[in-house]
Short mmCIF file of C-alpha atoms in Angstrom, two decimals:
data_model
loop_
_atom_site.label_atom_id
_atom_site.label_comp_id
_atom_site.label_asym_id
_atom_site.label_seq_id
_atom_site.Cartn_x
_atom_site.Cartn_y
_atom_site.Cartn_z
CA MET D 72 -15.67 -14.54 19.44
CA LYS D 73 -17.31 -11.76 17.41
CA PRO D 74 -15.53 -8.41 16.93
CA ASP D 75 -18.21 -6.71 19.07
CA GLU D 76 -17.22 -8.94 22.01
CA MET D 77 -13.49 -8.22 21.98
CA ASP D 78 -11.57 -6.08 24.46
CA TRP D 79 -11.05 -3.13 22.16
CA LYS D 80 -9.33 -0.99 24.80
CA ALA D 81 -6.59 -3.62 25.08
CA LEU D 82 -6.40 -4.14 21.32
CA ALA D 83 -6.09 -0.40 20.68
CA ALA D 84 -3.30 -0.14 23.26
CA GLU D 85 -1.40 -3.00 21.59
CA VAL D 86 -1.79 -1.52 18.10
CA ASP D 87 -0.54 1.79 19.52
CA ALA D 88 2.52 0.14 21.04
CA HIS D 89 3.49 -2.27 18.26
CA GLY D 90 1.60 -1.34 15.09
CA CYS D 91 -0.31 -4.62 15.25
CA ALA D 92 -2.47 -6.65 17.63
CA LEU D 93 -3.61 -10.27 17.64
CA THR D 94 -7.31 -10.90 18.19
CA PRO D 95 -8.90 -13.86 19.95
CA ARG D 96 -10.29 -16.63 17.75
CA ILE D 97 -13.01 -15.14 15.54
CA LEU D 98 -13.60 -18.03 13.10
CA THR D 99 -14.20 -21.70 13.86
CA PRO D 100 -12.19 -24.36 12.01
CA ALA D 101 -15.30 -25.08 9.93
CA GLN D 102 -15.64 -21.41 8.97
CA CYS D 103 -11.94 -21.25 8.10
CA ALA D 104 -12.33 -24.27 5.82
CA GLU D 105 -15.45 -22.73 4.26
CA ILE D 106 -13.55 -19.57 3.30
CA SER D 107 -10.32 -21.25 2.14
CA GLN D 108 -12.31 -23.61 -0.12
CA LEU D 109 -13.70 -20.58 -1.95
CA TYR D 110 -10.32 -20.24 -3.64
CA GLY D 111 -11.39 -23.04 -5.97
CA GLU D 112 -14.37 -21.01 -7.24
CA PRO D 113 -12.86 -18.39 -9.58
CA GLY D 114 -16.28 -16.93 -10.38
CA LEU D 115 -16.35 -15.38 -6.89
CA PHE D 116 -13.32 -13.19 -7.66
CA ARG D 117 -12.74 -10.11 -9.80
CA SER D 118 -9.06 -10.85 -10.42
CA THR D 119 -6.21 -13.25 -9.67
CA VAL D 120 -2.67 -11.98 -9.11
CA ASP D 121 0.47 -14.06 -9.73
CA MET D 122 2.94 -12.48 -7.32
CA GLU D 123 6.07 -13.80 -9.06
CA ARG D 124 4.99 -12.31 -12.39
CA HIS D 125 4.67 -8.87 -10.80
CA ARG D 126 7.78 -9.26 -8.61
CA PHE D 127 5.65 -9.12 -5.45
CA GLY D 128 7.12 -12.36 -4.13
CA LYS D 129 5.92 -15.85 -5.04
CA GLY D 130 2.40 -17.22 -4.71
CA GLN D 131 -1.09 -16.16 -5.68
CA TYR D 132 -4.03 -14.19 -4.35
CA ARG D 133 -7.54 -13.35 -5.49
CA TYR D 134 -9.72 -10.27 -4.94
CA PHE D 135 -13.37 -11.00 -4.20
CA ARG D 136 -16.01 -9.51 -6.46
CA GLN D 137 -19.33 -8.14 -5.24
CA PRO D 138 -21.49 -9.51 -3.72
CA PHE D 139 -19.09 -10.96 -1.15
CA PRO D 140 -19.69 -14.29 0.57
CA ASP D 141 -21.84 -13.54 3.61
CA LEU D 142 -19.14 -14.30 6.19
CA VAL D 143 -16.60 -12.05 4.45
CA HIS D 144 -19.14 -9.23 4.26
CA ARG D 145 -20.11 -9.54 7.93
CA LEU D 146 -16.51 -9.54 9.12
CA ARG D 147 -15.64 -6.38 7.23
CA GLU D 148 -18.76 -4.60 8.50
CA ALA D 149 -18.14 -5.74 12.10
CA PHE D 150 -14.52 -4.59 12.32
CA TYR D 151 -14.89 -1.10 10.84
CA PRO D 152 -16.70 0.69 13.73
CA HIS D 153 -14.13 -0.62 16.23
CA LEU D 154 -11.13 0.39 14.13
CA LEU D 155 -12.59 3.81 13.41
CA PRO D 156 -11.79 5.41 16.83
CA ILE D 157 -8.17 4.28 16.51
CA ALA D 158 -7.95 5.75 13.01
CA ARG D 159 -9.40 9.07 14.15
CA ASP D 160 -7.10 9.21 17.17
CA TRP D 161 -4.05 8.59 15.01
CA ALA D 162 -5.10 11.32 12.58
CA ALA D 163 -5.50 13.78 15.45
CA ARG D 164 -2.05 13.01 16.81
CA LEU D 165 -0.47 13.49 13.40
CA GLY D 166 -2.45 16.64 12.61
CA ARG D 167 -4.07 15.02 9.59
CA PRO D 168 -7.65 15.08 8.29
CA ALA D 169 -9.89 12.23 9.46
CA PRO D 170 -12.23 11.76 6.50
CA TRP D 171 -13.74 8.48 7.66
CA PRO D 172 -17.50 8.64 8.37
CA ASP D 173 -19.34 6.60 10.97
CA THR D 174 -20.27 3.72 8.66
CA LEU D 175 -18.29 1.62 6.21
CA ALA D 176 -20.98 2.12 3.55
CA GLU D 177 -20.54 5.91 3.68
CA TRP D 178 -16.75 5.57 3.51
CA LEU D 179 -16.91 3.24 0.51
CA ASP D 180 -19.27 5.68 -1.21
CA MET D 181 -16.56 8.31 -0.78
CA CYS D 182 -13.98 5.90 -2.25
CA HIS D 183 -16.24 5.22 -5.24
CA ALA D 184 -16.85 8.94 -5.84
CA ALA D 185 -13.06 9.37 -5.97
CA GLY D 186 -12.73 6.62 -8.59
CA GLN D 187 -11.76 3.82 -6.17
CA THR D 188 -14.47 1.35 -7.15
CA LYS D 189 -12.75 -2.06 -7.09
CA PRO D 190 -13.43 -4.20 -3.99
CA THR D 191 -10.38 -5.19 -1.97
CA PRO D 192 -11.24 -8.14 0.34
CA ILE D 193 -8.67 -10.74 -0.63
CA LEU D 194 -8.00 -14.46 -0.30
CA LEU D 195 -4.32 -15.42 -0.37
CA ARG D 196 -2.82 -18.85 -1.01
CA TYR D 197 0.80 -19.76 -0.33
CA GLN D 198 2.36 -23.12 -1.20
CA GLU D 199 5.80 -24.46 -0.32
CA GLY D 200 8.44 -21.90 -1.31
CA ASP D 201 5.97 -19.00 -1.63
CA TRP D 202 6.43 -15.62 0.10
CA ASN D 203 5.16 -12.05 -0.04
CA ALA D 204 7.47 -9.06 -0.38
CA LEU D 205 7.19 -6.13 2.01
CA HIS D 206 4.54 -3.71 0.75
CA ARG D 207 1.63 -1.43 1.66
CA ASP D 208 -1.98 -1.86 0.45
CA LEU D 209 -2.80 1.72 -0.53
CA TYR D 210 -4.74 1.40 -3.83
CA GLY D 211 -5.51 5.13 -4.20
CA ASP D 212 -5.58 8.52 -2.48
CA LEU D 213 -8.25 7.49 0.05
CA VAL D 214 -6.74 5.11 2.60
CA PHE D 215 -8.02 3.61 5.85
CA PRO D 216 -5.02 3.30 8.21
CA LEU D 217 -5.75 -0.17 9.61
CA GLN D 218 -6.53 -3.56 8.13
CA VAL D 219 -7.06 -7.14 9.28
CA VAL D 220 -5.70 -10.51 8.16
CA ILE D 221 -7.18 -13.80 9.40
CA GLY D 222 -5.37 -17.15 9.42
CA LEU D 223 -7.35 -20.00 7.86
CA ASP D 224 -4.97 -22.95 8.28
CA ARG D 225 -3.11 -24.48 11.23
CA PRO D 226 0.54 -23.43 11.57
CA ARG D 227 2.94 -26.30 12.37
CA GLU D 228 0.31 -28.81 11.19
CA ASP D 229 -0.96 -27.61 7.78
CA TYR D 230 2.18 -25.60 7.01
CA THR D 231 5.47 -24.38 8.44
CA GLY D 232 7.12 -21.00 7.93
CA GLY D 233 4.84 -18.34 6.48
CA GLU D 234 5.09 -15.94 9.43
CA PHE D 235 3.51 -12.50 9.08
CA LEU D 236 6.14 -9.76 8.91
CA LEU D 237 5.77 -6.11 9.88
CA VAL D 238 8.70 -3.72 9.38
CA GLU D 239 8.57 -0.20 10.79
CA GLN D 240 10.93 2.54 9.62
CA ARG D 241 11.45 4.53 12.80
CA PRO D 242 12.39 8.22 12.68
CA ARG D 243 16.18 8.67 12.72
CA ALA D 244 16.71 5.04 13.81
CA GLN D 245 17.11 1.53 12.42
CA SER D 246 13.99 -0.26 11.19
CA ARG D 247 12.12 -2.49 13.64
CA GLY D 248 10.69 -5.87 12.63
CA THR D 249 7.79 -7.77 14.20
CA VAL D 250 7.08 -11.44 13.42
CA THR D 251 3.66 -12.99 14.11
CA MET D 252 2.46 -16.56 13.64
CA LEU D 253 -1.24 -16.48 12.78
CA GLU D 254 -3.12 -19.27 14.51
CA GLN D 255 -6.15 -20.69 12.71
CA GLY D 256 -9.21 -18.47 13.08
CA HIS D 257 -7.33 -15.63 14.76
CA GLY D 258 -6.93 -12.18 13.25
CA LEU D 259 -4.14 -9.64 13.20
CA ILE D 260 -4.99 -5.94 13.14
CA PHE D 261 -2.11 -3.97 11.64
CA THR D 262 -1.03 -0.66 10.19
CA THR D 263 -1.81 -0.03 6.53
CA ARG D 264 0.63 2.80 5.81
CA ASP D 265 2.15 4.45 8.89
CA ARG D 266 1.42 5.08 12.55
CA PRO D 267 2.09 7.85 15.09
CA VAL D 268 5.17 7.54 17.28
CA ARG D 269 6.49 9.99 19.83
CA SER D 270 9.44 12.10 18.79
CA SER D 271 11.34 15.05 20.19
CA ARG D 272 8.90 17.32 18.36
CA GLY D 273 5.72 15.57 19.43
CA TRP D 274 4.25 12.96 17.09
CA SER D 275 5.81 11.69 13.86
CA ALA D 276 4.51 9.31 11.20
CA SER D 277 6.47 6.05 11.19
CA PRO D 278 6.13 4.22 7.82
CA VAL D 279 5.24 0.53 8.02
CA ARG D 280 5.29 -2.27 5.44
CA HIS D 281 4.13 -5.87 5.76
CA GLY D 282 4.77 -9.21 4.08
CA VAL D 283 4.97 -12.97 4.63
CA SER D 284 8.09 -15.09 5.16
CA THR D 285 8.76 -18.13 2.99
CA VAL D 286 6.41 -21.07 3.49
CA ARG D 287 8.68 -24.06 4.08
CA THR D 288 6.10 -26.85 3.85
CA GLY D 289 2.38 -27.25 3.27
CA LEU D 290 -0.35 -24.83 2.20
CA ARG D 291 -1.32 -21.53 3.87
CA HIS D 292 -4.52 -19.52 3.24
CA THR D 293 -5.37 -16.14 4.74
CA LEU D 294 -8.29 -13.73 4.40
CA GLY D 295 -7.38 -10.07 4.11
CA LEU D 296 -9.81 -7.26 4.97
CA VAL D 297 -8.86 -3.84 3.63
CA PHE D 298 -11.29 -1.02 4.43
CA HIS D 299 -10.86 1.12 1.32
CA ASP D 300 -11.51 0.14 -2.29
CA ALA D 301 -9.06 0.33 -5.20
CA ALA D 302 -8.79 2.60 -8.21
#
């Protein structure tokens, strides 16, 4: 199913309620294999990050360089206009500016003018024993409040463990955790930095971080789509 064909009213309601929402299958098994196999072509990437070296966890990921593989480019372009109304609604509730224009190209031009010129679509690879610490993908002052991760391998068959983790720091309350198993070809829309939650004074910003639990067996690949570039 293409992003244009999804039930965005239902997805927006789920993101509002939980800070994340699972999409229907958007990539076929063949497309998932096509993307995961790109990891073996280092010339397609601008940088490779060893998470253990930087104390981000354990494992490795690579940032794509321009021009992106066609499928990666099309996915990023297709998601943006559907995420944009959610982003603007959240900004209104929190009384914040909503700087995001109608097209991704215009928004990325704004990022580049602010010195955020490095592309951020990312391919992650986790082997047995790898994990990703809780974090937020901010990269600079200009931030889009939602992002998407797509599972490329089959949980329980290609790997075990490796669940997606979302931890929300609620106002004046204990943190809340959400665990999601990403099925092959399905996406997860989730909060980049924080999200609006009702409070006694109206709306408050609830900070959110995300990560990945330890992969117990096998090999796990995911494609990450961030909608702002990095400084």
